PDB file of C-alpha atoms in Angstrom:
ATOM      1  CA  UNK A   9      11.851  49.693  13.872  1.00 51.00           C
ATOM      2  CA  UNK A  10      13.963  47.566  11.544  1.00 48.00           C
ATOM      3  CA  UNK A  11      15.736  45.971  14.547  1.00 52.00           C
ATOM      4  CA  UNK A  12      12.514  45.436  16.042  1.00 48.00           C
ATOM      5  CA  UNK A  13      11.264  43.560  12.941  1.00 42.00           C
ATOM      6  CA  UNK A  14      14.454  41.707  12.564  1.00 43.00           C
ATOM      7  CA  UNK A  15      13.873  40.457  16.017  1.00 47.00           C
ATOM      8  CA  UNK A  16      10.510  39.595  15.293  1.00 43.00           C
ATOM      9  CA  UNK A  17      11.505  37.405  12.421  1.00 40.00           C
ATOM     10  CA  UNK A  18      14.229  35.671  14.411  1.00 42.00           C
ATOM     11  CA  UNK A  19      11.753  34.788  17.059  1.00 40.00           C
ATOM     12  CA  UNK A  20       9.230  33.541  14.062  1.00 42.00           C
ATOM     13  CA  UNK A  21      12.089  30.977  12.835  1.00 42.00           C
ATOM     14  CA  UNK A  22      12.939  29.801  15.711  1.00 43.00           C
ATOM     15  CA  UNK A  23       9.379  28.530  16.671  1.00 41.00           C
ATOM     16  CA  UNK A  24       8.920  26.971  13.045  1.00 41.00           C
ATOM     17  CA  UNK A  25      10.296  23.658  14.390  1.00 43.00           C
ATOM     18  CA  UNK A  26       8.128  23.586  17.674  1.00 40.00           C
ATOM     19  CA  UNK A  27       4.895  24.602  15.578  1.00 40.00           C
ATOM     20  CA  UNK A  28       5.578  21.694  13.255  1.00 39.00           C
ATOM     21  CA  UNK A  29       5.856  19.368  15.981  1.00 40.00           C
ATOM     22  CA  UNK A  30       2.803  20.576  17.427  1.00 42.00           C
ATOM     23  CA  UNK A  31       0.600  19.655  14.682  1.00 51.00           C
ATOM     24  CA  UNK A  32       0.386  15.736  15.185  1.00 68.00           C
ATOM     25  CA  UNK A  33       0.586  13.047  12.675  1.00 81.00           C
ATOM     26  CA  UNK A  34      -2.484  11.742  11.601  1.00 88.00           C
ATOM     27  CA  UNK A  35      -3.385   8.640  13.651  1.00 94.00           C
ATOM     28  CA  UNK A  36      -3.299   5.087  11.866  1.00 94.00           C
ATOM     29  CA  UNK A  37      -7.386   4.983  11.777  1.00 95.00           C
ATOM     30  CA  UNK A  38      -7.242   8.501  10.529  1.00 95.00           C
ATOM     31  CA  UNK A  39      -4.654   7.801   7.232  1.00 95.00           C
ATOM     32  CA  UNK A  40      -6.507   4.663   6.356  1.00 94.00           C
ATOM     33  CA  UNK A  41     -10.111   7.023   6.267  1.00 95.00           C
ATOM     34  CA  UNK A  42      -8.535   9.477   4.860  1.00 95.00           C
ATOM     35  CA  UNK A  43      -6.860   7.619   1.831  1.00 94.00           C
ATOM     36  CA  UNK A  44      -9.778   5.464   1.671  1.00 92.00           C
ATOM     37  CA  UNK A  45     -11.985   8.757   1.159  1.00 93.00           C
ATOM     38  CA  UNK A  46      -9.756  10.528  -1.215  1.00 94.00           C
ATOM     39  CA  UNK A  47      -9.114   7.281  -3.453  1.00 91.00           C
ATOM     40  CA  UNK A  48     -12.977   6.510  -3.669  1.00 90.00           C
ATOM     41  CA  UNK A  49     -13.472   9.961  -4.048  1.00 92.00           C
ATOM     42  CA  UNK A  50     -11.323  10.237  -7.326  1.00 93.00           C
ATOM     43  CA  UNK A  51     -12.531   6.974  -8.284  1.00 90.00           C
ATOM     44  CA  UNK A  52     -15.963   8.089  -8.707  1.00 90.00           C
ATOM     45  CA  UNK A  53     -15.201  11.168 -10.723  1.00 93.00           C
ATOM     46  CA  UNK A  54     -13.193   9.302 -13.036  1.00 93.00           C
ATOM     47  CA  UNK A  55     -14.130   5.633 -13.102  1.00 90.00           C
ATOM     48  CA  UNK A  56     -14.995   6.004 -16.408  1.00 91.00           C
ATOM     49  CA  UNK A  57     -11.725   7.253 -17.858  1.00 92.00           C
ATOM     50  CA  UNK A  58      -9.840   4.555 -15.928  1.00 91.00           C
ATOM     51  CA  UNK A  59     -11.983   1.788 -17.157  1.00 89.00           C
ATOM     52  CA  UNK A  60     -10.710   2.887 -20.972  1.00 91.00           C
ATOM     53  CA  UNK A  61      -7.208   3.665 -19.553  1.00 90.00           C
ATOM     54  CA  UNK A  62      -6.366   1.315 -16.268  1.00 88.00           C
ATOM     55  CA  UNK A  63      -2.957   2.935 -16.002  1.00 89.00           C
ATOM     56  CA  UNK A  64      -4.073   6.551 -15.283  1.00 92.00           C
ATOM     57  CA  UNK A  65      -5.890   4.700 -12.133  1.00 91.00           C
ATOM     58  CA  UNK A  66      -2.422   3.351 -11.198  1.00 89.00           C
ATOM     59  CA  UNK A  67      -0.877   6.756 -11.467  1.00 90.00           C
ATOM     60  CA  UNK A  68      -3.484   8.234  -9.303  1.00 92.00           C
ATOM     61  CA  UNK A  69      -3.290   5.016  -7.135  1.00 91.00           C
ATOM     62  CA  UNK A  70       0.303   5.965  -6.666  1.00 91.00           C
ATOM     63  CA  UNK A  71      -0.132   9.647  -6.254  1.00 93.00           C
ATOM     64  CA  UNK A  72      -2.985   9.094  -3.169  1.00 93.00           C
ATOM     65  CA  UNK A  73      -1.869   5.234  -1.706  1.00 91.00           C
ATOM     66  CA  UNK A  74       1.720   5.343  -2.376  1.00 91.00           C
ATOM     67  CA  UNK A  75       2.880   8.134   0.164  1.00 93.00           C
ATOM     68  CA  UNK A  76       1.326   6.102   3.006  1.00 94.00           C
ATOM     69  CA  UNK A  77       3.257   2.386   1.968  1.00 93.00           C
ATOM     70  CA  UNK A  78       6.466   1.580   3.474  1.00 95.00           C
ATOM     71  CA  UNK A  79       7.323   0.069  -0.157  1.00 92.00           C
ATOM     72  CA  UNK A  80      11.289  -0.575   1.248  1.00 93.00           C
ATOM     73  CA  UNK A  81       9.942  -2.325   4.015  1.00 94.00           C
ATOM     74  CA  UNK A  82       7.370  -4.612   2.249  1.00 94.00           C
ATOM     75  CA  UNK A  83      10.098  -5.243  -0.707  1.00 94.00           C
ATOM     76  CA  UNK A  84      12.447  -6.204   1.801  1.00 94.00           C
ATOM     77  CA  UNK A  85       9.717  -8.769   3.424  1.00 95.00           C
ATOM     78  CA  UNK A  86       8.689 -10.282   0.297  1.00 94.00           C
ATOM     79  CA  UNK A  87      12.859 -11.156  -0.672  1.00 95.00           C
ATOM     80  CA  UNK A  88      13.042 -12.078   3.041  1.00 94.00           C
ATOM     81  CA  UNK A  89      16.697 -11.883   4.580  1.00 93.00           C
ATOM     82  CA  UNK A  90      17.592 -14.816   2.205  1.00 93.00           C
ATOM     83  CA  UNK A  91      17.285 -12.778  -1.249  1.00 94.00           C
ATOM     84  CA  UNK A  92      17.782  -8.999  -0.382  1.00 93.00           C
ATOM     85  CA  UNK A  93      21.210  -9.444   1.702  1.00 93.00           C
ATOM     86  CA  UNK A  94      22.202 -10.791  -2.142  1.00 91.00           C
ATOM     87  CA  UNK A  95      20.283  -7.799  -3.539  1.00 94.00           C
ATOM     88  CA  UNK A  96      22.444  -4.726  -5.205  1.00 95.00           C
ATOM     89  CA  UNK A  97      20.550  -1.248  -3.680  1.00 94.00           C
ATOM     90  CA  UNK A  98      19.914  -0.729  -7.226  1.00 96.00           C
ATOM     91  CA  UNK A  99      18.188  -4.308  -7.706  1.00 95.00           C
ATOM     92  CA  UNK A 100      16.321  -3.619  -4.438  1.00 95.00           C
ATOM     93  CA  UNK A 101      15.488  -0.328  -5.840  1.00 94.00           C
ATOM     94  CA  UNK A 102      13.982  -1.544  -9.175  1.00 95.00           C
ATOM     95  CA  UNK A 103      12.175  -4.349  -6.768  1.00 95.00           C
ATOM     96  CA  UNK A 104      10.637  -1.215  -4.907  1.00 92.00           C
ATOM     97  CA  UNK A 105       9.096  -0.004  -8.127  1.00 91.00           C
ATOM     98  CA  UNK A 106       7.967  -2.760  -9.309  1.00 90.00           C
ATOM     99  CA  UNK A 107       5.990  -3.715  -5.920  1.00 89.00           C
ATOM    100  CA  UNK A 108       3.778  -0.700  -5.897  1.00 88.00           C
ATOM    101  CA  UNK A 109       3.209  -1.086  -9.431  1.00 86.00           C
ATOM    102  CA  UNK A 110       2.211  -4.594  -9.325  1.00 86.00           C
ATOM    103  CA  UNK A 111       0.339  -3.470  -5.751  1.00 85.00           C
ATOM    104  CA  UNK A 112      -1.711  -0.516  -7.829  1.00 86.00           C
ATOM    105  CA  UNK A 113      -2.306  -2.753 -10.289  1.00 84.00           C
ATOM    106  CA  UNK A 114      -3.304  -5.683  -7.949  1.00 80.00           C
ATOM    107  CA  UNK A 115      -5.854  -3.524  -6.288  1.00 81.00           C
ATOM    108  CA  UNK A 116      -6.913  -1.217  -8.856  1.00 84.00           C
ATOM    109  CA  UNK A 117      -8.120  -3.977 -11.049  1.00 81.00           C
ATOM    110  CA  UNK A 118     -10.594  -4.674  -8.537  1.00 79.00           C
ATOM    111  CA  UNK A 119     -11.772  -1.238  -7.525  1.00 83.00           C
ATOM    112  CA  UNK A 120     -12.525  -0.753 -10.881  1.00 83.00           C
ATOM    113  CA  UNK A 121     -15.447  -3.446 -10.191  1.00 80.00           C
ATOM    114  CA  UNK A 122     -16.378  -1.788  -6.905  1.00 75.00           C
ATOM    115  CA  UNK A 123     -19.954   0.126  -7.316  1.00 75.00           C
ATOM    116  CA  UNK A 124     -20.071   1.955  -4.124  1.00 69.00           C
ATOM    117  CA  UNK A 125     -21.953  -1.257  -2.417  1.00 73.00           C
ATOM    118  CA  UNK A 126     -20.582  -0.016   0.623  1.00 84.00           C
ATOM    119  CA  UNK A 127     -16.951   0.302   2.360  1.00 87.00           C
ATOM    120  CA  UNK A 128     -17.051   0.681   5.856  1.00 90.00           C
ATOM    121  CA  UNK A 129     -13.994   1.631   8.105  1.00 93.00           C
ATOM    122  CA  UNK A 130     -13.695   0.239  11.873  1.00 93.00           C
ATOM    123  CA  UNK A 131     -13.475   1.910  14.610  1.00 92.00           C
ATOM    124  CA  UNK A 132     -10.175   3.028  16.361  1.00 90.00           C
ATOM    125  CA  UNK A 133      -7.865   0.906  17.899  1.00 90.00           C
ATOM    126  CA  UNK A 134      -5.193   1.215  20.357  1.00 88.00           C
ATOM    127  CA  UNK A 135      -2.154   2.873  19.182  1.00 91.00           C
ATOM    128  CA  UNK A 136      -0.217   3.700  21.854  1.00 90.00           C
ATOM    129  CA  UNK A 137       2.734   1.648  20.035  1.00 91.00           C
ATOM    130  CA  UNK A 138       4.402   1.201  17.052  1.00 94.00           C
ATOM    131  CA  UNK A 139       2.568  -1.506  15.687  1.00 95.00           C
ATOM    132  CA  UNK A 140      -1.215  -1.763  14.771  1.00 96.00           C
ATOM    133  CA  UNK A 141      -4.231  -2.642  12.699  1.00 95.00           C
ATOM    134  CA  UNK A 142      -6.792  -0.871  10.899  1.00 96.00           C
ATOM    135  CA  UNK A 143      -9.919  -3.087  10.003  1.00 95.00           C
ATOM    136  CA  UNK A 144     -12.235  -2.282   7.174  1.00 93.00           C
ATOM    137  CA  UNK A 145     -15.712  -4.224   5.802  1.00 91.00           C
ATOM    138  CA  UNK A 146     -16.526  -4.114   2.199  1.00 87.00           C
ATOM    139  CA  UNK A 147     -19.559  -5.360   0.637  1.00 84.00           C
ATOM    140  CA  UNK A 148     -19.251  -7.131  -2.441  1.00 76.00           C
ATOM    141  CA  UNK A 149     -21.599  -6.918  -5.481  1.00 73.00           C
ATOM    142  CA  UNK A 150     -22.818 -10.502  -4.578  1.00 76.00           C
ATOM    143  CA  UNK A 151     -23.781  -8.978  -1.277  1.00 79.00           C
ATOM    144  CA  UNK A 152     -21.372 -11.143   0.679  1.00 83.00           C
ATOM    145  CA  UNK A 153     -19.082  -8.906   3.360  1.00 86.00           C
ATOM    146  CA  UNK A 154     -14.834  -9.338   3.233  1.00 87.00           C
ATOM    147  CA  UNK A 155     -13.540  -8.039   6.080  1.00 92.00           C
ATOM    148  CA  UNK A 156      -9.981  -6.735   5.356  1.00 92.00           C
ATOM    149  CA  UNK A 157      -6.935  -5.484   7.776  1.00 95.00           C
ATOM    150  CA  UNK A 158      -4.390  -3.480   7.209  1.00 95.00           C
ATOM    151  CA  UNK A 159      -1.247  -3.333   9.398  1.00 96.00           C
ATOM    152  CA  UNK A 160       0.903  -0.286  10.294  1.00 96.00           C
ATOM    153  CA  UNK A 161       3.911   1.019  11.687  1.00 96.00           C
ATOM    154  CA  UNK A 162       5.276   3.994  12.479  1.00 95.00           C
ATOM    155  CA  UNK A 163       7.999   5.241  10.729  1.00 94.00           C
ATOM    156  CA  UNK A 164       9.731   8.024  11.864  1.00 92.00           C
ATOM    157  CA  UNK A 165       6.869   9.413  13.733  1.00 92.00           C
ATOM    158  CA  UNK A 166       4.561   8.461  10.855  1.00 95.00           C
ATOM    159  CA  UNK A 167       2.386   5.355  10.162  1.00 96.00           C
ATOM    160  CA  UNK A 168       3.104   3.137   7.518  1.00 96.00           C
ATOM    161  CA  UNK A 169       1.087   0.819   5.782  1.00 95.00           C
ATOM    162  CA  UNK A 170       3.405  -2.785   5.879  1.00 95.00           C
ATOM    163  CA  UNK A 171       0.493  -5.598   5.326  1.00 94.00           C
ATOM    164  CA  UNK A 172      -2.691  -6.153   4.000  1.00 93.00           C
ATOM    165  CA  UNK A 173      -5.103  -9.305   4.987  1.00 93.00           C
ATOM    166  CA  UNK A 174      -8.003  -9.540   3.115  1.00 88.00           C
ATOM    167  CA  UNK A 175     -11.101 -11.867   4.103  1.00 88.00           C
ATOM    168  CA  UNK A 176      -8.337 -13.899   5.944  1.00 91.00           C
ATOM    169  CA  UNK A 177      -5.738 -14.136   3.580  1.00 90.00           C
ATOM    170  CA  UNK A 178      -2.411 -12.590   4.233  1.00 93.00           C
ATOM    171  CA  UNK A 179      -1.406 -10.589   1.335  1.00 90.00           C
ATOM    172  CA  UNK A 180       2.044 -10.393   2.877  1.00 91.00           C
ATOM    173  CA  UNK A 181       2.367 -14.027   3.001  1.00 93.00           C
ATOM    174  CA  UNK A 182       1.135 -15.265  -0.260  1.00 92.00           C
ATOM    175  CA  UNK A 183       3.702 -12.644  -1.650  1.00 92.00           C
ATOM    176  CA  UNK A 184       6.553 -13.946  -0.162  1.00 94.00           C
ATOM    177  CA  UNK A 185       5.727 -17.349  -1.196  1.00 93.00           C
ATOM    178  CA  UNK A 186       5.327 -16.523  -4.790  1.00 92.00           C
ATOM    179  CA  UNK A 187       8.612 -14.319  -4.555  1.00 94.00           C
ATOM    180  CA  UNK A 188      10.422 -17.614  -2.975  1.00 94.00           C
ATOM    181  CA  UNK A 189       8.725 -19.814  -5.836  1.00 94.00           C
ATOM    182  CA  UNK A 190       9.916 -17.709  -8.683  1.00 94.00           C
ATOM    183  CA  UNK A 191      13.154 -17.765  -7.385  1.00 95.00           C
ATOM    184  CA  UNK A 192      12.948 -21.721  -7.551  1.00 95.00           C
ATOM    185  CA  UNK A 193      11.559 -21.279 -10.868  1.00 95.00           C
ATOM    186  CA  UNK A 194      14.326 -18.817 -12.133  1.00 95.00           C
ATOM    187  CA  UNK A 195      17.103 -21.282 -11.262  1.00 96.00           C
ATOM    188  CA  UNK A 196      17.640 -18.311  -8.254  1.00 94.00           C
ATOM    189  CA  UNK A 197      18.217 -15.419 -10.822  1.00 96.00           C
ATOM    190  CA  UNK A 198      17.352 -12.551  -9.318  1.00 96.00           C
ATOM    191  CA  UNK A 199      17.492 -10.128 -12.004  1.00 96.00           C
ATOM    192  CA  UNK A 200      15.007 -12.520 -13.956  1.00 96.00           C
ATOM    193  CA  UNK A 201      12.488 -12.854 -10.318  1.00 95.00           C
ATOM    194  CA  UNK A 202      12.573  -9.332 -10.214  1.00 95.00           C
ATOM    195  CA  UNK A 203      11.624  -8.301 -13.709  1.00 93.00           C
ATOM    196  CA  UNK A 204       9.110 -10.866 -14.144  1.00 92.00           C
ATOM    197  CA  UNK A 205       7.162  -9.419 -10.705  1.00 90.00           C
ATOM    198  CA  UNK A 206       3.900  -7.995 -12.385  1.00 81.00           C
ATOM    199  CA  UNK A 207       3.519 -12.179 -13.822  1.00 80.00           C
ATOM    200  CA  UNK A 208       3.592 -13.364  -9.854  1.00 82.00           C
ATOM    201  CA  UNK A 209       1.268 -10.672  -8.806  1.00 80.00           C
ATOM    202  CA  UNK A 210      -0.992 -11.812 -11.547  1.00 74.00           C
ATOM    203  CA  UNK A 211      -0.831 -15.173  -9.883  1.00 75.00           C
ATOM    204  CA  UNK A 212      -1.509 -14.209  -6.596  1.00 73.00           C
ATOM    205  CA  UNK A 213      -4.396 -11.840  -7.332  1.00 69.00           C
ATOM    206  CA  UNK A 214      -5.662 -15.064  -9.299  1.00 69.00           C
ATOM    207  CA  UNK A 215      -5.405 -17.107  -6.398  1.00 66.00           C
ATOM    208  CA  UNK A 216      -7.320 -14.228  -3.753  1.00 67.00           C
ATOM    209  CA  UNK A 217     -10.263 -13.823  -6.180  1.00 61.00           C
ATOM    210  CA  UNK A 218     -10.667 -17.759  -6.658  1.00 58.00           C
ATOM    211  CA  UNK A 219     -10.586 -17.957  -2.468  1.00 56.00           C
ATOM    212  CA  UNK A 220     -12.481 -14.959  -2.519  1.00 54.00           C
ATOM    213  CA  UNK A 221     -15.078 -16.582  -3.997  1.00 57.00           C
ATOM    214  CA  UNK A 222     -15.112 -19.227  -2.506  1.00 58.00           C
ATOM    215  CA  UNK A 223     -15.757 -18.458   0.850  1.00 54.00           C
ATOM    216  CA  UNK A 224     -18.729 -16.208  -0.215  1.00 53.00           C
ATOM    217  CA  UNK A 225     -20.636 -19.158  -1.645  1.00 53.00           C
TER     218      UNK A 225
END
């Protein structure tokens, strides 16, 4: 009987691998509804508390959004070849960090204005490879619609969120320019660039709500 069991066990282990592999990834559409649900979801039950205390909304932006962003990937994008071949692991590591927190921060600030006017994911795309877009429509409280497009990768067998473009502006883009800019500004410290990150995204979050708005008038 005990041999029997043993067996049993063995056989049990064995297959743990194969039935892991046989339950699939979630597909790119799929991760973007289902982080868009959940963070909407815990927005609404506690939109209050983060309006008197932003940085809980971060923290919960980083618990629910953060799994699902390639934050090395984007970091490295942003420096571009130029900076983070000069970067230390631990400089690149600290840049990392201070990404997401600027990109919680970036986006939380305006989901904190969002009153359920209406967020609408598109349908499925192709994703047969390892590159591809997810597009999304949200209604603003003016009434006007930004469409918004978020691309992924897969990772590992996993998709990745690497870019955002919102109502035509590449979120991607503008951050690399204000990364190269501070640089410029910093007399190419990149100790000083790094640590002063939260000021740029402040900029460029300035500079999407001013086009933003302009478009929808």
């Amino acid at each position: 009987m005990i041999s029997t069991l043993r067996r049993g066990l063995l056989v049990i282990l064995a297959a743990l691998p194969l039935m892991a592999n046989a339950v699939a990834a979630p597909s790119a559409h799929e991760l973007v509804q289902d982080t868009t649900n959940r963070m909407l979801a815990d927005l609404s039950a506690n939109k209050e508390k983060y309006k008197k205390d932003p940085q809980d909304f971060y923290t919960a932006l980083n618990t629910i959004v953060g799994p699902v962003v390639d934050a090395e990937g984007i970091s490295k994008s942003i420096m571009t070849v130029k900076y983070s071949r000069k970067a230390t692991p631990a400089q690149m590591k600290t840049f990392e960090e201070n990404f997401k927190r600027g990109l919680f921060q970036f986006y939380g600030n305006a989901l904190l204005e969002y009153n359920n006017q209406g967020i609408t994911v598109d349908p499925a795309k192709d994703e047969s490879g390892d590159r591809t877009s997810v597009g999304m429509t949200v209604k603003g409280n003016n009434g006007a619609i930004y469409p918004v497009s978020y691309t992924l990768e897969k990772i590992n067998g996993e998709w990745k969120l690497r870019n955002v473009i919102i109502n035509g502006i590449n979120i991607g883009k503008l951050f690399r320019d204000q990364f190269a800019d501070a640089m410029q500004r910093n007399g190419n410290d990149l100790d000083k660039t790094i640590n002063g990150w939260a000021g740029e995204v402040a900029k460029a979050k300035e500079k999407t709500a001013d086009a933003t708005e302009k478009s929808a008038q």
